[in-house]
């Protein structure tokens, strides 16, 4: 244990800390701490009043224990008591404890504030300092309420000590940051500005921070600070290194203050000519100093000097009006690019990124391209290489795009995994932005996929397809290139996707060449088929049907493939469905119909080049609605006729990039996402799709709620059994198919599902047609249908009970079947006028039910719309005067009655709340619908 | 489009449609920063819990040209080579859980770096400035537009202050006199901003306090001291 040399040696504390350090294990440490906590607790509770010293010591021990990472749930009161001690160190420990363990206990806050108030009024500068430090450390709203009025007075009072002024300035800054509304502007502001002239450089430093922050929000009020800051800066820059005594840091005069002043000036545009001349002189002086030989070899000297230099360069870039200074700054940074200090190279690369965006210095930055490329290749620190990538990206323009993209691509081959995705995106953006020749663009993206296929996100390959489809001049080249790329023995799945899509559209353009005849193209693609994931295979099936149209001569071959068991009987319903439909389409449809249905994709709406705009449009509301409609249409003709309507086929046959992007973007964040396509059900039943992976407790409400706005999906899953649902409802009738999947390899015996249901709802398992076999083989799936009729409105959902024997043990599972009142909704479209007329008619208080609730999911307009539609009501556009609100209308059908329903959902983004209002002609219906729907957001 | 990042808030001063589009864009993307907000107008503020590298890439590019300097130090951590936290100072309100998580992640990240690497790194949406002195790492988190080099010298000045006060400071001094380390830090940095850069002035303030307490303390007998442990 070292001798405690300074201040108040709290011997007991030192002993305790030693003990903790000597603990051999975490357990021993916890034991020692618990012993100490018990000791302190008994001291605090004991009859004998503790003296200040003991209290201080124990509070300090508690603080130490807390800082070790343990919870402390007592001692706050004792710490607060210390605040009112007259002994400085006791007070100090009390304040430290409060600062570290902020407690929102209102009673304590009042006591703490009281103690602070006394200390602020004490006129004892050390006590005032402690109180101000505490406010600045805690910075809570309660403290702002109590002291935001008082502190400005302390700050500008003539008789306040310098050190107190410094604390007061930064204390006020902290309060302004946490609660700007509570800090009143007033006369004091002009006096604060004049602190920039203060004799005491410490006061100036603290005041500059405060003024900078205030000036950002209130530039007008602090405008006078500009000329004061410039003259202060000028005095510092021109001072000899010894003039400022202790404020000179390793021969650099007042570096912290200089940086802050330069920062303050960045809140404003370039000043008036007179002041501006002076400022330019300062900036030039700073740039000149960088060229002078160093006054010291110490790194602190160069760091401090360069800190000021970089801040000056930031100001030059901010003003962006002095070409001369910008070019000088750029040259200076260019020197740093080859400096031996890694830190300087890093910062030079970073700072040059912003210089690259100025028209005055862009060209000057570009001259350093070789150095930067070299940095990319030779820097040993990944964070420096990252900066080099950023700078290359920033300095890229039409003249050097090819070089930069080529360098980035070659770097990508060996790049760190952590930055690959970002480089891929940058390359994709640059290649698109600066492509003069689109063949270059296609080559670049295919190279990207080849080098870093795993890091190529969906939107990158969607984008290459969009561009190829929109530009006829590149289509033939693209087809040829992907065909060649696909020859590689191992190619990335993303390449198969791009290849499949492009050959399906434009394979005919290269079919003249015998080396890429239709049959060769087909065999090439099909050779990759078995290696690909389900979505890619689905895409390839669409390519095949497109081939049937493009090349009648391969029709037979393709039909054979579609007809094979591995397609027609594929376990994946999406693939199976496509195979069935495409086979049928190719057999039944005439050439004309085929040509119409399988026409080349129309050009995508032309987009601005930036990814931002691209995504903005892709995510636009229209696409969302279309997609939902397409999906709904598809679920309508689940087992429909042999000729699906062209509209739905095109949605199936060529997954539109925008639609897929949306689907991917919208689904993951929301557990109860948009209703899956009809195919989704069996996919879920057979695969471990992520949404269904979690084993759910029987009758889980969560899973039940997910079905309120959708009809298909997995209802239940455990180690043994999976239950999937598919249902349809029309008016007051419905039919539900229940799929029981045996996930084990062992047979289930005596498998008996039964349904328990209230009188308001009739649900009968269709015994005769589809009896469930009492034995379910391992890995098998059995199906059962249930007919449902809504007799009158109901709240209780039927319960499905399943009993079976598995390997000698008896299993019993009960789940609620998601048959809810809203399933019997029929959407009703109506105009704004009608809506409000009906809304008024339903003004009886029993008819309205309202609920206000917190959003449980991200508040996304499109998801909300999809949910309201999924709920069953019509979504009425342009009815509510506030476009942010949603209104819906529909009729609930029961055997005995039809109940009109109107709903209105008002989101409040700020509060993350919703208000939902339901008006129907029947109270119980309003109530139930409101309950059901409010659970969905 | 003009926009500024202000302490983790992005303010958009463009048309509501554009804002909305960007909002949607950001909503659509995965994991990046928990601290980004988009302000659509005066009243509504949308939390963007997640951003993908694409969005960040694009936004960073645009934000870099227009910046404001309402930045500050977020926190300072001192930890040993073994990863033991020796001092923590938080200048932004965070829950204890978050603090522990940040500490754990950051200690790991910094300790994994090699000696010759640069002292700055991007971490989440913050910049980390760190330096090792003997067995202790000093580590500050600052914001995007803050000055890295001056932060490095903040660390150095603090080390100098500790050194001067304890007389050639070592890790043990900071362990056994942690409260003093906090007091010195408070005199030097307040609310994440430099309060007093003069070494003399800071030490004067601390020594005055020590003097105050020595006058106040009455000497204690050894027995009394032991009885109270």
Coordinates of N, CA, C and O in Angstrom, one line a residue, chain A residues 462-546:
Chain A
X462 N -29.9 -4.9 -57.9 CA -31.1 -4.4 -58.5 C -30.8 -3.2 -59.5 O -31.4 -3.1 -60.5
X463 N -29.9 -2.4 -59.0 CA -29.6 -1.2 -59.7 C -28.9 -1.5 -61.0 O -29.3 -0.9 -62.1
X464 N -28.1 -2.5 -61.1 CA -27.4 -2.8 -62.4 C -28.5 -3.3 -63.4 O -28.5 -3.0 -64.5
X465 N -29.5 -4.0 -62.9 CA -30.5 -4.5 -63.7 C -31.4 -3.4 -64.2 O -31.7 -3.3 -65.4
X466 N -31.7 -2.4 -63.3 CA -32.5 -1.3 -63.8 C -31.8 -0.5 -64.9 O -32.4 -0.1 -65.9
X467 N -30.5 -0.3 -64.7 CA -29.7 0.5 -65.7 C -29.7 -0.3 -67.0 O -29.8 0.3 -68.1
X468 N -29.4 -1.6 -66.9 CA -29.4 -2.3 -68.2 C -30.7 -2.3 -68.9 O -30.8 -2.1 -70.1
X469 N -31.8 -2.4 -68.1 CA -33.1 -2.4 -68.8 C -33.4 -1.1 -69.4 O -34.0 -1.0 -70.5
X470 N -32.9 0.0 -68.7 CA -33.2 1.3 -69.2 C -32.4 1.8 -70.4 O -32.6 2.8 -71.0
X471 N -31.3 1.1 -70.7 CA -30.4 1.6 -71.7 C -30.2 0.5 -72.8 O -29.4 -0.5 -72.5
X472 N -30.8 0.7 -73.9 CA -30.7 -0.3 -74.9 C -29.2 -0.5 -75.4 O -28.8 -1.6 -75.8
X473 N -28.4 0.6 -75.3 CA -27.1 0.5 -75.9 C -26.2 -0.5 -75.1 O -25.2 -1.0 -75.7
X474 N -26.6 -0.9 -73.9 CA -25.7 -1.7 -73.1 C -26.2 -3.1 -73.0 O -25.6 -4.0 -72.5
X475 N -27.5 -3.4 -73.5 CA -28.1 -4.6 -73.2 C -27.4 -5.8 -73.8 O -27.1 -6.8 -73.2
X476 N -27.0 -5.7 -75.1 CA -26.3 -6.8 -75.7 C -25.0 -7.1 -75.1 O -24.6 -8.2 -74.8
X477 N -24.3 -6.0 -74.7 CA -23.0 -6.1 -74.0 C -23.2 -6.8 -72.7 O -22.4 -7.7 -72.3
X478 N -24.2 -6.4 -72.0 CA -24.5 -7.0 -70.7 C -24.8 -8.5 -70.8 O -24.2 -9.3 -70.0
X479 N -25.6 -8.8 -71.8 CA -25.9 -10.2 -71.9 C -24.6 -11.0 -72.2 O -24.4 -12.1 -71.6
X480 N -23.8 -10.5 -73.1 CA -22.6 -11.2 -73.5 C -21.7 -11.3 -72.2 O -21.1 -12.4 -72.0
X481 N -21.6 -10.3 -71.5 CA -20.6 -10.3 -70.4 C -21.1 -11.2 -69.3 O -20.3 -12.0 -68.7
X482 N -22.4 -11.2 -69.0 CA -22.9 -12.1 -67.9 C -22.7 -13.5 -68.4 O -22.4 -14.4 -67.6
X483 N -23.0 -13.7 -69.7 CA -22.9 -15.1 -70.2 C -21.4 -15.6 -70.0 O -21.2 -16.7 -69.5
X484 N -20.5 -14.7 -70.3 CA -19.1 -15.1 -70.1 C -18.7 -15.3 -68.6 O -18.0 -16.3 -68.3
X485 N -19.2 -14.4 -67.8 CA -18.9 -14.5 -66.4 C -19.5 -15.8 -65.8 O -18.9 -16.4 -64.9
X486 N -20.6 -16.2 -66.3 CA -21.3 -17.4 -65.8 C -20.5 -18.7 -66.1 O -20.7 -19.8 -65.6
X487 N -19.6 -18.6 -67.1 CA -18.8 -19.8 -67.5 C -17.9 -20.2 -66.4 O -17.5 -21.4 -66.3
X488 N -17.5 -19.3 -65.5 CA -16.6 -19.6 -64.4 C -17.2 -20.8 -63.6 O -18.4 -20.9 -63.4
X489 N -16.2 -21.7 -63.2 CA -16.7 -22.9 -62.5 C -17.5 -22.6 -61.2 O -18.5 -23.2 -60.9
X490 N -16.9 -21.6 -60.5 CA -17.6 -21.2 -59.3 C -18.0 -19.7 -59.4 O -17.1 -18.9 -59.5
X491 N -19.3 -19.4 -59.4 CA -19.6 -18.0 -59.4 C -20.6 -17.7 -58.3 O -21.3 -18.6 -57.9
X492 N -20.5 -16.5 -57.9 CA -21.3 -16.1 -56.7 C -22.8 -16.1 -57.1 O -23.2 -15.8 -58.2
X493 N -23.6 -16.4 -56.1 CA -25.0 -16.5 -56.4 C -25.6 -15.2 -56.9 O -26.5 -15.2 -57.7
X494 N -25.1 -14.1 -56.4 CA -25.5 -12.8 -56.9 C -25.3 -12.7 -58.4 O -26.1 -12.0 -59.1
X495 N -24.3 -13.3 -58.9 CA -24.0 -13.3 -60.3 C -25.0 -14.1 -61.1 O -25.5 -13.7 -62.2
X496 N -25.4 -15.2 -60.5 CA -26.4 -16.1 -61.1 C -27.7 -15.3 -61.2 O -28.5 -15.3 -62.2
X497 N -28.0 -14.5 -60.1 CA -29.3 -13.7 -60.2 C -29.2 -12.7 -61.3 O -30.1 -12.6 -62.1
X498 N -28.1 -11.9 -61.4 CA -28.0 -10.9 -62.4 C -28.0 -11.6 -63.8 O -28.7 -11.2 -64.7
X499 N -27.3 -12.7 -63.9 CA -27.2 -13.4 -65.1 C -28.5 -13.9 -65.5 O -29.0 -13.7 -66.7
X500 N -29.2 -14.5 -64.6 CA -30.6 -15.1 -64.9 C -31.5 -14.0 -65.4 O -32.2 -14.2 -66.4
X501 N -31.5 -12.9 -64.7 CA -32.4 -11.8 -65.0 C -32.1 -11.3 -66.4 O -33.0 -11.1 -67.2
X502 N -30.8 -11.0 -66.6 CA -30.4 -10.3 -67.9 C -30.6 -11.3 -69.1 O -31.1 -10.9 -70.1
X503 N -30.2 -12.5 -68.9 CA -30.4 -13.4 -70.1 C -31.9 -13.6 -70.3 O -32.3 -13.8 -71.5
X504 N -32.7 -13.7 -69.3 CA -34.1 -13.8 -69.5 C -34.7 -12.7 -70.3 O -35.7 -12.9 -71.0
X505 N -34.1 -11.5 -70.1 CA -34.7 -10.4 -70.8 C -34.0 -10.2 -72.2 O -34.6 -9.9 -73.2
X506 N -32.7 -10.4 -72.2 CA -31.9 -10.0 -73.4 C -31.1 -11.1 -74.0 O -30.2 -10.9 -74.8
X507 N -31.3 -12.3 -73.6 CA -30.6 -13.5 -74.1 C -30.7 -13.6 -75.6 O -29.7 -14.0 -76.2
X508 N -31.8 -13.1 -76.1 CA -32.0 -13.2 -77.6 C -30.9 -12.4 -78.3 O -30.6 -12.7 -79.5
X509 N -30.4 -11.3 -77.7 CA -29.4 -10.5 -78.3 C -28.1 -11.2 -78.6 O -27.3 -10.7 -79.5
X510 N -27.8 -12.3 -77.9 CA -26.6 -13.0 -78.2 C -26.8 -14.3 -78.7 O -25.9 -15.1 -78.9
X511 N -28.1 -14.7 -79.0 CA -28.4 -16.0 -79.4 C -27.9 -16.3 -80.8 O -27.8 -17.5 -81.1
X512 N -27.6 -15.3 -81.6 CA -27.1 -15.5 -82.9 C -25.8 -16.2 -82.9 O -25.4 -17.0 -83.8
X513 N -25.0 -16.0 -81.9 CA -23.7 -16.6 -81.8 C -23.8 -18.0 -81.4 O -24.4 -18.3 -80.4
X514 N -23.3 -18.9 -82.2 CA -23.5 -20.4 -81.9 C -22.9 -20.7 -80.5 O -23.4 -21.7 -79.8
X515 N -21.9 -20.0 -80.1 CA -21.3 -20.3 -78.7 C -22.3 -19.9 -77.6 O -22.1 -20.4 -76.5
X516 N -23.2 -19.1 -77.9 CA -24.2 -18.7 -76.9 C -25.6 -19.0 -77.4 O -26.5 -18.1 -77.3
X517 N -25.8 -20.1 -78.0 CA -27.1 -20.4 -78.5 C -28.1 -20.6 -77.4 O -27.7 -20.7 -76.2
X518 N -29.4 -20.5 -77.7 CA -30.4 -20.5 -76.6 C -30.2 -21.8 -75.7 O -30.3 -21.6 -74.5
X519 N -30.0 -22.9 -76.3 CA -29.9 -24.1 -75.5 C -28.6 -24.0 -74.6 O -28.7 -24.4 -73.4
X520 N -27.5 -23.4 -75.1 CA -26.3 -23.3 -74.3 C -26.6 -22.4 -73.2 O -26.2 -22.6 -72.0
X521 N -27.3 -21.3 -73.5 CA -27.6 -20.3 -72.4 C -28.4 -21.1 -71.3 O -28.1 -21.0 -70.1
X522 N -29.4 -21.8 -71.8 CA -30.3 -22.5 -70.8 C -29.4 -23.5 -70.0 O -29.5 -23.5 -68.7
X523 N -28.6 -24.3 -70.6 CA -27.9 -25.3 -69.9 C -26.9 -24.7 -68.9 O -26.7 -25.2 -67.8
X524 N -26.3 -23.5 -69.4 CA -25.4 -22.8 -68.5 C -26.1 -22.4 -67.2 O -25.6 -22.7 -66.1
X525 N -27.3 -21.8 -67.4 CA -28.0 -21.3 -66.2 C -28.4 -22.5 -65.3 O -28.3 -22.5 -64.1
X526 N -28.9 -23.5 -66.0 CA -29.5 -24.6 -65.3 C -28.4 -25.4 -64.5 O -28.7 -26.1 -63.5
X527 N -27.2 -25.3 -65.0 CA -26.1 -26.0 -64.3 C -25.8 -25.4 -62.9 O -25.3 -26.0 -62.0
X528 N -26.3 -24.1 -62.8 CA -26.1 -23.5 -61.4 C -27.3 -23.7 -60.5 O -27.2 -23.4 -59.3
X529 N -28.4 -24.1 -61.2 CA -29.7 -24.1 -60.5 C -29.6 -24.8 -59.1 O -30.0 -24.3 -58.1
X530 N -29.1 -26.0 -59.1 CA -29.1 -26.8 -57.9 C -28.3 -26.3 -56.8 O -28.4 -26.7 -55.6
X531 N -27.4 -25.4 -57.1 CA -26.5 -24.8 -56.1 C -27.1 -23.6 -55.4 O -26.5 -23.1 -54.4
X532 N -28.2 -23.1 -55.9 CA -28.7 -21.8 -55.5 C -29.8 -21.9 -54.4 O -30.4 -23.0 -54.2
X533 N -30.0 -20.8 -53.7 CA -31.0 -20.8 -52.7 C -32.4 -20.7 -53.4 O -32.5 -20.4 -54.6
X534 N -33.4 -20.8 -52.6 CA -34.8 -20.8 -53.1 C -35.1 -19.5 -53.9 O -35.6 -19.6 -55.0
X535 N -34.9 -18.3 -53.4 CA -35.3 -17.1 -54.2 C -34.6 -17.1 -55.5 O -35.2 -16.7 -56.5
X536 N -33.3 -17.5 -55.6 CA -32.6 -17.5 -56.9 C -33.2 -18.5 -57.8 O -33.4 -18.3 -59.0
X537 N -33.5 -19.7 -57.3 CA -34.1 -20.7 -58.1 C -35.5 -20.2 -58.7 O -35.8 -20.4 -59.8
X538 N -36.2 -19.5 -57.8 CA -37.5 -19.0 -58.3 C -37.2 -18.0 -59.4 O -38.0 -18.0 -60.4
X539 N -36.2 -17.2 -59.3 CA -35.9 -16.2 -60.3 C -35.5 -17.0 -61.6 O -35.9 -16.6 -62.7
X540 N -34.7 -18.1 -61.4 CA -34.3 -18.8 -62.6 C -35.5 -19.4 -63.3 O -35.6 -19.5 -64.6
X541 N -36.5 -19.9 -62.6 CA -37.7 -20.5 -63.2 C -38.3 -19.4 -64.0 O -38.8 -19.7 -65.1
X542 N -38.4 -18.2 -63.5 CA -38.9 -17.1 -64.3 C -38.1 -16.9 -65.6 O -38.7 -16.6 -66.7
X543 N -36.8 -17.0 -65.5 CA -36.0 -16.9 -66.7 C -36.4 -17.9 -67.7 O -36.5 -17.7 -68.9
X544 N -36.6 -19.2 -67.2 CA -36.9 -20.3 -68.1 C -38.2 -20.0 -68.9 O -38.3 -20.2 -70.1
X545 N -39.2 -19.5 -68.2 CA -40.5 -19.2 -68.9 C -40.3 -18.1 -69.9 O -40.9 -18.0 -70.9
X546 N -39.4 -17.1 -69.5 CA -39.1 -16.1 -70.5 C -38.4 -16.6 -71.7 O -38.6 -16.2 -72.8

